[in-house]
Coordinates of C-alpha atoms in Angstrom, one line a residue:
X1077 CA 51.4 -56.9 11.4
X1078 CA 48.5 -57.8 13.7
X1079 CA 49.7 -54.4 16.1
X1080 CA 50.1 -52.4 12.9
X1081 CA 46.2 -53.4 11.7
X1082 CA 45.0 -52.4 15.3
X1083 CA 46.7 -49.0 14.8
X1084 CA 45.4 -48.2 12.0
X1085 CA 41.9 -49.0 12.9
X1086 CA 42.0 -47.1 15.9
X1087 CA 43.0 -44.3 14.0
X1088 CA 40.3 -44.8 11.2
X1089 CA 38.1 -44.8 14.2
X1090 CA 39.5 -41.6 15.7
X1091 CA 39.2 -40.5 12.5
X1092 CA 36.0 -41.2 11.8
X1093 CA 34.8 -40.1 15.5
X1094 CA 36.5 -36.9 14.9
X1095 CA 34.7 -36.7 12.0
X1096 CA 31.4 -37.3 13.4
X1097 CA 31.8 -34.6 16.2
X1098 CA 32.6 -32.0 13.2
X1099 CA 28.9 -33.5 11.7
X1100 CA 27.2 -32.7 14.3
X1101 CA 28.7 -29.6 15.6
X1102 CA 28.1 -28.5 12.0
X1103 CA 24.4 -29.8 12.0
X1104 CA 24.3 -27.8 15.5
X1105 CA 25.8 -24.8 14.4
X1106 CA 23.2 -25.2 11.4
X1107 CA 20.1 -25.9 13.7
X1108 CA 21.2 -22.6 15.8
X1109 CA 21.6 -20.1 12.8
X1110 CA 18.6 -21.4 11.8
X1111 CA 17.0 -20.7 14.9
X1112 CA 18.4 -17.6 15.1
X1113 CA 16.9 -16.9 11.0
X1114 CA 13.7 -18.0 12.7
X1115 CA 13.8 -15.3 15.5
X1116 CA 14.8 -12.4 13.7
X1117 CA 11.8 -13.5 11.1
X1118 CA 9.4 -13.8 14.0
X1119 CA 10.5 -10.7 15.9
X1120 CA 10.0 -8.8 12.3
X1121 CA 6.4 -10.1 11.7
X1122 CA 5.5 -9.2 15.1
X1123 CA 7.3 -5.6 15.2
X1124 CA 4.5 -5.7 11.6
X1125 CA 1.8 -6.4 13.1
X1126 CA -1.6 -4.6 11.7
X1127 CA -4.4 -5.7 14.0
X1128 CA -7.4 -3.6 13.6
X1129 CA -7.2 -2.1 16.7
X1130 CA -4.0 -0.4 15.5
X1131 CA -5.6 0.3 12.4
X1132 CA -8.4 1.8 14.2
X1133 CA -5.7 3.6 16.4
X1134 CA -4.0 4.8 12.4
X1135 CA -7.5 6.2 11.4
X1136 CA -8.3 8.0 13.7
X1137 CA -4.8 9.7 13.9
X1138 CA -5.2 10.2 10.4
X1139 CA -8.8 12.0 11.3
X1140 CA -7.2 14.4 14.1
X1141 CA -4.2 15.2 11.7
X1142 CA -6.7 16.4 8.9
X1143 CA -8.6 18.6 11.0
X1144 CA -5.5 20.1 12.4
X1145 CA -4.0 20.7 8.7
X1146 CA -7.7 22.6 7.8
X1147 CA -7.4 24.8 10.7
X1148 CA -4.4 26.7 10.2
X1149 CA -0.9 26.2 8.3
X1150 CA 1.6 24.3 9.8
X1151 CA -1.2 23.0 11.8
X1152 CA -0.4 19.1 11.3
X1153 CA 2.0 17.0 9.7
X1154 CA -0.7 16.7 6.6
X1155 CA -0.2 20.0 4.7
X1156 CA -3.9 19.7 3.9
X1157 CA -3.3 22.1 0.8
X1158 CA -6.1 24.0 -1.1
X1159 CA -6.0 23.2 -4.5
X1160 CA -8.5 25.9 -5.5
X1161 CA -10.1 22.9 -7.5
X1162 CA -13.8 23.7 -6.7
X1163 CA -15.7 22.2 -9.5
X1164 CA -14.8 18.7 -10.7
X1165 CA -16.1 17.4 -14.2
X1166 CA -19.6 16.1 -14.6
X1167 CA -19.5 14.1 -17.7
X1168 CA -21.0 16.7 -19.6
X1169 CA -18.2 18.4 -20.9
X1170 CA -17.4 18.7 -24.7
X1171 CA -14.9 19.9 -26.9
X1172 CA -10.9 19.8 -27.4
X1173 CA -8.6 20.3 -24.3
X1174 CA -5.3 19.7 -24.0
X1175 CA -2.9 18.4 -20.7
X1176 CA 1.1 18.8 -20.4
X1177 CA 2.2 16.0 -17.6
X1178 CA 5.4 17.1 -16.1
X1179 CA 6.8 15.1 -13.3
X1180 CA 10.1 13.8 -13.9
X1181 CA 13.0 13.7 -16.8
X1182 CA 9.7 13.2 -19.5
X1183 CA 7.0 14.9 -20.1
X1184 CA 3.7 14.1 -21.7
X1185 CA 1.7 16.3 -23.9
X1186 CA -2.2 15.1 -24.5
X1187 CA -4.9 16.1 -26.5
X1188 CA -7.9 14.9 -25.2
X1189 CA -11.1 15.3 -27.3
X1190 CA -14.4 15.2 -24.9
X1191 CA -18.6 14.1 -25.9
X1192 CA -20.1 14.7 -23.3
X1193 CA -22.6 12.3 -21.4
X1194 CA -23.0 10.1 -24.4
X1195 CA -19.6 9.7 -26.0
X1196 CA -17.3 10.5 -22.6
X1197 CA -13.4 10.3 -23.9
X1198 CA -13.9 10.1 -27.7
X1199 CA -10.3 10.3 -28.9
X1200 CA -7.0 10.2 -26.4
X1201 CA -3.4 11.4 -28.5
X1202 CA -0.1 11.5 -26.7
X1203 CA 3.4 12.2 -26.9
X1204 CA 6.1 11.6 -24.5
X1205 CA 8.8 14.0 -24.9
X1206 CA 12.3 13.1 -23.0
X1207 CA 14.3 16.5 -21.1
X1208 CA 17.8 17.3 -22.1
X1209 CA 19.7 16.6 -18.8
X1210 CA 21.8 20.2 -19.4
X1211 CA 18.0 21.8 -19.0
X1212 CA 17.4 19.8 -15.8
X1213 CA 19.6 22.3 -14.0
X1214 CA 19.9 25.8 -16.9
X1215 CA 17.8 28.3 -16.8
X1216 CA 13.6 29.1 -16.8
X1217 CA 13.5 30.1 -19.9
X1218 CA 15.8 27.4 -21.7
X1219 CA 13.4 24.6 -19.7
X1220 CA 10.3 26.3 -20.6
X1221 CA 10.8 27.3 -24.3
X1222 CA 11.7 23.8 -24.9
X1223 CA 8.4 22.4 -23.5
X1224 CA 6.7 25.3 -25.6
X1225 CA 8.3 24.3 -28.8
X1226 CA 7.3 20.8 -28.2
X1227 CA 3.8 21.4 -27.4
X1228 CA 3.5 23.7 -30.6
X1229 CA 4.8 21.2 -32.4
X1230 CA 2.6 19.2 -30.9
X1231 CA -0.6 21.2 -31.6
X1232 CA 0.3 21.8 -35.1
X1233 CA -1.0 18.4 -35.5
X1234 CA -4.5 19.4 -34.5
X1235 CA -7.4 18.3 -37.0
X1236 CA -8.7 21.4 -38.9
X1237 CA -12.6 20.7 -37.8
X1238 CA -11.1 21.5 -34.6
X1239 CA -9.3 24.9 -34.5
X1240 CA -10.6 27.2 -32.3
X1241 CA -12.8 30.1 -33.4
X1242 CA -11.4 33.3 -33.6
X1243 CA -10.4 35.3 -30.1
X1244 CA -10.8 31.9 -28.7
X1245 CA -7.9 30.2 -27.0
X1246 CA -7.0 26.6 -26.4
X1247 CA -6.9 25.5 -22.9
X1248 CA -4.4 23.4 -20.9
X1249 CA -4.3 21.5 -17.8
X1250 CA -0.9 21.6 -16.3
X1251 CA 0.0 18.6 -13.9
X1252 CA 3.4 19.8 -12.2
X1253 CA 3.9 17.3 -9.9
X1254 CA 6.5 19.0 -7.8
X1255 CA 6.0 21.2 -4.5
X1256 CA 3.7 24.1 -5.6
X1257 CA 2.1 26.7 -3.1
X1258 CA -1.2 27.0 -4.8
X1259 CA -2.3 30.8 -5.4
X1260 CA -5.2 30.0 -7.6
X1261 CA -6.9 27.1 -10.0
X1262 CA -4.2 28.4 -12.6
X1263 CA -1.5 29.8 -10.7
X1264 CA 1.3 28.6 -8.1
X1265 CA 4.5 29.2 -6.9
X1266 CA 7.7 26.4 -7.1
X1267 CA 8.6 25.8 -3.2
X1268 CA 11.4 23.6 -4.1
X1269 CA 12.7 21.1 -7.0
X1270 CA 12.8 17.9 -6.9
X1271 CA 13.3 14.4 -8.8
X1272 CA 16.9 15.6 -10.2
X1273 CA 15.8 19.3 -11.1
X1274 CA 17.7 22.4 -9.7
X1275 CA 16.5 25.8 -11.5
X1276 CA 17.3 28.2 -8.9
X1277 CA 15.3 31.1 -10.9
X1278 CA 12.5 29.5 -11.0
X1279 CA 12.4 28.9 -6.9
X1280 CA 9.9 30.9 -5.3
X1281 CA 8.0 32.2 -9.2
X1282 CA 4.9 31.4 -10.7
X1283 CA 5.8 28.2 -12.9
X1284 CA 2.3 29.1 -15.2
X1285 CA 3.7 32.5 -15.6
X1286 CA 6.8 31.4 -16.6
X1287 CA 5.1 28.7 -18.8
X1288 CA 2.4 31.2 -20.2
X1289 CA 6.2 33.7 -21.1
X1290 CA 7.0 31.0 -23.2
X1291 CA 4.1 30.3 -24.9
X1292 CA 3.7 33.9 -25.5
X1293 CA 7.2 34.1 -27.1
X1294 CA 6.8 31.8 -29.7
X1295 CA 3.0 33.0 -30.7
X1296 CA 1.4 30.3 -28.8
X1297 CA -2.2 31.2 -28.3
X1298 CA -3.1 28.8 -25.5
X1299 CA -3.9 29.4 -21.5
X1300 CA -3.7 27.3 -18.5
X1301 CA -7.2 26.5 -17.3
X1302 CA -6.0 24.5 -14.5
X1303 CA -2.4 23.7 -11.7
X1304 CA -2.7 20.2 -10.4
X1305 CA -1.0 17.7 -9.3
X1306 CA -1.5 13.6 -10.5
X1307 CA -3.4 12.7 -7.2
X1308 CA -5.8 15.9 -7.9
X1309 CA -5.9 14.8 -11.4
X1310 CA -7.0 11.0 -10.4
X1311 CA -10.2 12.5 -8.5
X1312 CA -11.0 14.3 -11.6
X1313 CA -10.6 11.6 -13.8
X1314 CA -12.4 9.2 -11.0
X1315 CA -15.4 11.9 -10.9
X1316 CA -15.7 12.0 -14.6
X1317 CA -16.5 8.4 -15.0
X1318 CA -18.5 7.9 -11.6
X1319 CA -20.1 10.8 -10.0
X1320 CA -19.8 9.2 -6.7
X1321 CA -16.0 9.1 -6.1
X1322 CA -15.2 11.3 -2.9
X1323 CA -11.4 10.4 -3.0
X1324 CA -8.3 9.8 -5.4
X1325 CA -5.3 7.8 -3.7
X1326 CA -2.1 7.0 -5.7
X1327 CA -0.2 3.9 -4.5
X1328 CA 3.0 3.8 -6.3
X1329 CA 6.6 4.8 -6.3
X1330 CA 5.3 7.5 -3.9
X1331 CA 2.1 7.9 -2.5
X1332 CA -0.6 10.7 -1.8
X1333 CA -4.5 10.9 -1.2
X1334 CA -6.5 14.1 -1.8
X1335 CA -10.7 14.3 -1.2
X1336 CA -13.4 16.5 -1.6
X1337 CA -14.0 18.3 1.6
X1338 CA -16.7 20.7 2.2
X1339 CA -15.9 24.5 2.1
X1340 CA -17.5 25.3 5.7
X1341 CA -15.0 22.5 7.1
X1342 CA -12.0 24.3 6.4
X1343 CA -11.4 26.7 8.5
X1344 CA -7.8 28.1 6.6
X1345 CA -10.4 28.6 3.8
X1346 CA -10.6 32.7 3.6
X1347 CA -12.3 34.7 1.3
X1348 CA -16.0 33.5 -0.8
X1349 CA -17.0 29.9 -0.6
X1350 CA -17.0 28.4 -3.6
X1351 CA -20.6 28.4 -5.2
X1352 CA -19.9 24.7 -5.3
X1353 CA -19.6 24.7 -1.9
X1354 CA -16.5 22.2 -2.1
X1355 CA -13.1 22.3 -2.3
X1356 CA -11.0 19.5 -3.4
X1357 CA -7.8 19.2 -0.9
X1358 CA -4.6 17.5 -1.1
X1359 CA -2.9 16.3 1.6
X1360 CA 0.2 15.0 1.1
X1361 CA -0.2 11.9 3.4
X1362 CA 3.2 10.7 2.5
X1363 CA 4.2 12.8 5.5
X1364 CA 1.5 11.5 7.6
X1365 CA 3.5 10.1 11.0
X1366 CA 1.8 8.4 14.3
X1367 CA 3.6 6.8 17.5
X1368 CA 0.7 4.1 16.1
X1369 CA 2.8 3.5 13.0
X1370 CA 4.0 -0.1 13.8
X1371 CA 7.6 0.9 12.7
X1372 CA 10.8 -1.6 12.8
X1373 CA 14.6 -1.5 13.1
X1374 CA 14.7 -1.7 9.2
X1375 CA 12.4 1.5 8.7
X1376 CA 13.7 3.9 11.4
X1377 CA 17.5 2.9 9.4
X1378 CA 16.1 3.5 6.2
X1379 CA 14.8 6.5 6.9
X1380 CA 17.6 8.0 8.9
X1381 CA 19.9 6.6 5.4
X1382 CA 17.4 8.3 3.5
X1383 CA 17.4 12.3 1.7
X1384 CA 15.0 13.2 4.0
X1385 CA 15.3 12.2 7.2
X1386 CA 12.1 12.3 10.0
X1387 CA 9.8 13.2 6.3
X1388 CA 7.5 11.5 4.5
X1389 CA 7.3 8.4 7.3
X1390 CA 4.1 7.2 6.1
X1391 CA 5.3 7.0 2.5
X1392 CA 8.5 4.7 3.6
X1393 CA 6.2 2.5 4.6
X1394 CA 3.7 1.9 2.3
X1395 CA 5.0 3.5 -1.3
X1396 CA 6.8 1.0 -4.1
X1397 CA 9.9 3.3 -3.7
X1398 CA 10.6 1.6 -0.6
X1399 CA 9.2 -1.7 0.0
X1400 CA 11.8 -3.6 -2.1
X1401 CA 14.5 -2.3 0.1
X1402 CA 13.2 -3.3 3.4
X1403 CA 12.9 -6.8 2.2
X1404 CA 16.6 -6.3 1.2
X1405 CA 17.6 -4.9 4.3
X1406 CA 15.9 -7.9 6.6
X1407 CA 17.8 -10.3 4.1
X1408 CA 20.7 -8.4 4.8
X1409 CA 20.8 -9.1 8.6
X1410 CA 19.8 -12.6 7.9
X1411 CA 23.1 -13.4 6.1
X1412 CA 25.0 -11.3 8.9
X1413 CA 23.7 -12.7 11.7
X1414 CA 22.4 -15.9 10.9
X1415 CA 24.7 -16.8 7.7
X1416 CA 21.4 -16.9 5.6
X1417 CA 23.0 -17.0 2.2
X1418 CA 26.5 -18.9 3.6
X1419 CA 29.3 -18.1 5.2
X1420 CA 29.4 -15.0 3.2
X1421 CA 27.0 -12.0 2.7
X1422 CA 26.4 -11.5 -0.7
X1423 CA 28.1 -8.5 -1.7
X1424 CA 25.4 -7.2 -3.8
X1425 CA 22.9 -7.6 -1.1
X1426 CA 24.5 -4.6 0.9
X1427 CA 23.8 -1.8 -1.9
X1428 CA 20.6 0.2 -1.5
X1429 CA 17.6 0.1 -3.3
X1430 CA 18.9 -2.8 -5.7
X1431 CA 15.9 -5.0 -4.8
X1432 CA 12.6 -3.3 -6.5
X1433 CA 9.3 -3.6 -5.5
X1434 CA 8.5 -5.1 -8.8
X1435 CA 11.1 -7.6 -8.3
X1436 CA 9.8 -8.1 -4.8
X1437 CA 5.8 -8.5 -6.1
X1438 CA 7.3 -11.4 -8.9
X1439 CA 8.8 -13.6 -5.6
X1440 CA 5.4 -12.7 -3.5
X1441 CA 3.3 -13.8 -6.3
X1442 CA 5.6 -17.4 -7.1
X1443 CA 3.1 -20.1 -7.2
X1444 CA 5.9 -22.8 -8.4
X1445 CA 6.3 -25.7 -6.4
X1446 CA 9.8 -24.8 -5.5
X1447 CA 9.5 -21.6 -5.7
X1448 CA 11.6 -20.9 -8.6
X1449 CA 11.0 -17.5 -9.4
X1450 CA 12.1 -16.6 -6.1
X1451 CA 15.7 -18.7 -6.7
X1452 CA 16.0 -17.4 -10.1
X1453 CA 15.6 -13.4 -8.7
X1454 CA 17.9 -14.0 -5.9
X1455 CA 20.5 -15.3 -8.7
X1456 CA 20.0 -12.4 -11.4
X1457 CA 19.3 -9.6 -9.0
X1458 CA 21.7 -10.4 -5.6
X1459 CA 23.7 -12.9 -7.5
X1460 CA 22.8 -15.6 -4.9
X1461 CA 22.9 -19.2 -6.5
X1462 CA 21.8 -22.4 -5.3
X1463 CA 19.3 -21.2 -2.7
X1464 CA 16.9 -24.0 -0.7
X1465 CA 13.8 -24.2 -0.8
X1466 CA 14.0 -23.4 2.8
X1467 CA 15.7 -19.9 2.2
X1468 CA 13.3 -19.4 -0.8
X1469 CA 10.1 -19.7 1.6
X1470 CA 11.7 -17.2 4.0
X1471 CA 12.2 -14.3 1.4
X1472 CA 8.8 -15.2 0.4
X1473 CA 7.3 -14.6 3.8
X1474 CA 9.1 -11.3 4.2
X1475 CA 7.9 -10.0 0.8
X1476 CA 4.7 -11.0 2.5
X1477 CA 4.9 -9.2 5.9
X1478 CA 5.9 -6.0 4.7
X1479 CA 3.6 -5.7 1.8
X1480 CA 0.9 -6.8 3.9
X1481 CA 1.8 -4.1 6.2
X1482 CA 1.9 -1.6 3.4
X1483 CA -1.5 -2.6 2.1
X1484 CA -3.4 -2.4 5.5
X1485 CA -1.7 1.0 6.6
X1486 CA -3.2 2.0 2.9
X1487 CA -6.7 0.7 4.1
X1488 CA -6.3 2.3 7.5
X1489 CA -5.0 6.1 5.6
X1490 CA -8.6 6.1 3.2
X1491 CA -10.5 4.9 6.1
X1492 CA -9.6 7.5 7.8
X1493 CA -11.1 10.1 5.0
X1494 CA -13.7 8.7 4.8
X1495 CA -14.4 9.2 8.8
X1496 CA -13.4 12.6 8.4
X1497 CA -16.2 13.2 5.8
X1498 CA -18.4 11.1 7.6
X1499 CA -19.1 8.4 5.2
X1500 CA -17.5 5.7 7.5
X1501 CA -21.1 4.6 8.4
X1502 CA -24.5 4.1 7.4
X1503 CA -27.0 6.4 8.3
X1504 CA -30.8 5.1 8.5
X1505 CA -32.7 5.3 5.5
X1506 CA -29.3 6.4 3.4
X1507 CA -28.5 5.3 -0.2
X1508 CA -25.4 7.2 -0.5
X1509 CA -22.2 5.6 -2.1
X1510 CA -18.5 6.5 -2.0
X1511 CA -16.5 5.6 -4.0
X1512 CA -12.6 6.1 -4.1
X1513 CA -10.9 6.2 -7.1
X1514 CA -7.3 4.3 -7.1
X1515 CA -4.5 4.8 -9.2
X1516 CA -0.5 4.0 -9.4
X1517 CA 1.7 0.6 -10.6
X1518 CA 1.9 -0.6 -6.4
X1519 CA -2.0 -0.5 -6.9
X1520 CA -2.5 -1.4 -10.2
X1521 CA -0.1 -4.6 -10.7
X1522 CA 0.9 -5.9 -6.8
X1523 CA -2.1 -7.9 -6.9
X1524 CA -1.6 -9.6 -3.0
X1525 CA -0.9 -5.5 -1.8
X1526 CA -4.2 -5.0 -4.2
X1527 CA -6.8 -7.8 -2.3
X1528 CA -5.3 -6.9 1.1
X1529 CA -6.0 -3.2 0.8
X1530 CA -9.7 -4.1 -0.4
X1531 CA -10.2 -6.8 2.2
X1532 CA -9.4 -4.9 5.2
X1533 CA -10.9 -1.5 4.3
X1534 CA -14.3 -4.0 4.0
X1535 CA -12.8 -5.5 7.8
X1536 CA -12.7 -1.9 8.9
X1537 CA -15.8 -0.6 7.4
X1538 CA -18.0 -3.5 8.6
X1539 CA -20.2 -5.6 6.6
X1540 CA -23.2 -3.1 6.2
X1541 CA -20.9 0.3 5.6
X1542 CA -19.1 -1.6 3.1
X1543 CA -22.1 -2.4 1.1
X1544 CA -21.8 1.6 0.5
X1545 CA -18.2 1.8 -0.2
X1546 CA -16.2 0.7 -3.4
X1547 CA -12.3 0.9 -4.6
X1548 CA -12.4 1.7 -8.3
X1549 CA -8.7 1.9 -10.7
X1550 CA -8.7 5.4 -12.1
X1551 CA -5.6 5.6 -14.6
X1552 CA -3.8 8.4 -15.8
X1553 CA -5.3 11.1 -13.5
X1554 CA -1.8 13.8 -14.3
X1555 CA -2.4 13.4 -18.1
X1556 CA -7.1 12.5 -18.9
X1557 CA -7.2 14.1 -15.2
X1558 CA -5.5 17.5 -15.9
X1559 CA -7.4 18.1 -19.2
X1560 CA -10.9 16.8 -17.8
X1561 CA -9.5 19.9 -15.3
X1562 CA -9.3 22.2 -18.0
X1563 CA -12.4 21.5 -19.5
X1564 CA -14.6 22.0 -15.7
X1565 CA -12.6 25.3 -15.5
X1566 CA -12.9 26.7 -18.9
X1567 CA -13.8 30.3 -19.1
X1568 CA -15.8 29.6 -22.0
X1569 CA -18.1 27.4 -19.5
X1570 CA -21.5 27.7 -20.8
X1571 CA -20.9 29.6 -23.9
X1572 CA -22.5 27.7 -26.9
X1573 CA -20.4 25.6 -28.7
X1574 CA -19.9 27.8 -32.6

């Protein structure tokens, strides 16, 4: 008996040693993946960084690229595009003007009714009208007569009191927000579709003439007043209520900035200056691009992955479209590398574009004590369960990093403007303010992206510059934007109200 009982406990024992090695190899292999989730965090956050010297470096990049785009076409990576928008609104304007928004599979129609100094906006009506997929990809015509017959309908709903007065027409400001070459404040030809649309005849036409057609065939008496696009439209609407805004940047699924620039300072500029002497530009500084650009393993993939490859660099890295996905694809080489999630990478977390930005802002913004916003998005979007609060903190701190990034890149972008215009300083015995006007759901609702952008456009500015300088929300510059537009290019400017 006694020989069997010492067997057996040396084999409990070898059992239980056995065991114990398996423990702490596991608790070693754990410790190492760990380190190893540590490293690729760190190396991330460095590969990140936005210290104002690079944001410095980013400015002034930003500055040479602009005057390069102004002095010829094709000069710089920043189109720098005249929108022939040469006299903003003043506040004074009165009467009834109307916008059509069209920018994607809706469009909006708006009938904006303006007081003045005194009364501003007095009365705002909408309608948002959704496009028949088959007239995504038909004809001209077929997409055009149907946004004709909706705006007549539309129209027909106009208070009597304010019909126009015979051999007067109603005006429109048309916010296309696709590539245009701008020929004039009311005309502009279709470079290429976008956002799902593929109308080969209209390629290369006059989308206003084509418009105007189709207004024309079903006795429409209206004319477009103004072309613009929604980041022309949020200077407008920016001017309107604050005659000091210089700038309009939209920060959301895509991102743009256009300014007011003076007419000498433009050197593509041919022909008469503007009696304004301005000229509002838009620059398309998505596709701004910089070896200054602190840009990672993550970016450079999900561009090259991307519809456009070696485009719109500045965008990837700063827009809402995108700064979801790189969160997603950091997690993604977590759980390959360093077994983040388990021993399996979560099948969901290898498809593209899955984690939004809105998603990614809800995590960021978790103030729970175990973060249980975070946990619950990893389990309804990834279909991750049982996370740590360990694993939770790390997403949090890369929803962090890159929308830091995003925000001060922003910051770096409109300081840059405003060096280009000179309003980067204060110069003795100068009251002047500048303001920018802001618009876009990254803006407006990402409130961390938000307070970083404003925080280190003050860090940039310095404290006595900054005094002079303010951030202001200006919503809805494609639909109030495009009819303000109208109204400060009618042709009936100046002629007495009957």
């Amino acid at each position: 008996m006694g020989k069997v009982a010492v067997g057996a406990a040396v084999v409990c024992t070898a059992a239980a040693c056995a065991a114990a090695v398996l423990v702490v190899r596991h608790r070693m292999k754990s410790s190492g993946k760990w380190g190893r989730v540590e490293s690729i965090v760190k190396e991330f956050e460095e590969q990140c960084g936005t210290p104002i010297v690079k944001l410095r470096q980013v400015a002034d990049a930003m500055d040479v690229e602009m005057h390069a785009g102004l002095a010829s076409e094709g000069g710089s990576k920043l189109k720098m595009l005249i929108t022939f928008v040469d006299n903003l609104p003043s506040g004074d304007e009165k009467g009834l003007f109307y916008a059509l928004d069209l920018g994607g599979t809706n469009f909006r129609t708006l009938r904006v009714h303006l007081g003045g100094q005194e009364k501003g906006v007095v009365k705002l009506e909408s309608e948002e009208v959704s496009i028949p997929p088959h007239l995504m990809t038909g004809s001209a015509h077929e997409l055009f007569d149907f946004i004709a017959e909706k705006l007549a309908k539309f129209v027909s709903s106009e208070p009597e009191e304010f019909h126009p007065p015979p051999g007067r027409q109603r005006e429109l400001g048309f916010t296309f927000s696709f590539p245009v070459r701008q020929t004039s404040i009311a005309s502009g030809t279709l470079i290429k579709w976008t956002k799902g649309f593929n109308i080969e005849d209209v390629v290369g036409e006059d989308v206003v003439g084509e418009l105007t057609k189709s207004f024309e065939k079903i006795g429409l008496d209206m004319r477009v007043s103004a072309l613009i696009n929604d980041t022309v439209g949020t200077v407008a609407r920016g001017r309107y209520s604050n005659p000091d805004v210089i700038a309009g940047v939209i920060l959301g699924t895509g991102t743009n900035a256009a300014y007011v620039e003076r007419a000498h300072a433009i050197p593509k500029l041919h022909g008469l200056p503007p009696k304004s002497g301005e000229m509002v530009i838009n620059m398309e500084w998505g596709n701004f691009r910089s070896s200054y650009l602190p840009l990672t393993e993550y970016d450079r993939a999900l561009d090259a992955e991307s519809l456009n490859p070696g485009e719109q660099i500045f965008e990837k890295i700063i827009s809402g479209m995108y700064l979801g996905d790189i969160v997603r694809r950091v997690l993604l080489k977590l759980a390959e590398e360093a077994d983040f999630f388990g021993d399996t990478v979560p099948a969901k977390l290898k498809i593209p574009f899955i984690l939004r930005t809105p998603d990614m802002s809800a995590m960021h913004h978790d103030t729970s004590s175990d973060l249980k916003v975070v946990g619950n998005k990893l389990r309804d979007i990834l279909e991750i369960h049982n996370t740590s609060l360990k694993t939770r903190k790390i997403v949090m701190e890369l929803c962090d990093i890159v929308a830091i990034r995003g925000a001060r890149l922003s910051a770096a972008g409109i300081f840059g403007i405003l060096k280009k215009i000179g309003r980067d300083t204060v110069k003795a015995g100068e009251k002047q303010k500048s303001v920018v006007a802001l618009d876009g759901g990254l803006f407006e609702h990402y409130t961390k992206f938000r307070s970083s952008l404003e925080s280190t456009l003050k860090e940039l500015l310095g404290d006595e510059a900054a005094e002079a300088i303010a951030v202001e929300h200006s919503n809805d510059g494609s639909g109030i934007g495009a009819a303000l537009l109208a109204a400060s290019h009618s042709r009936y400017l100046g002629v007495e109200e009957s």
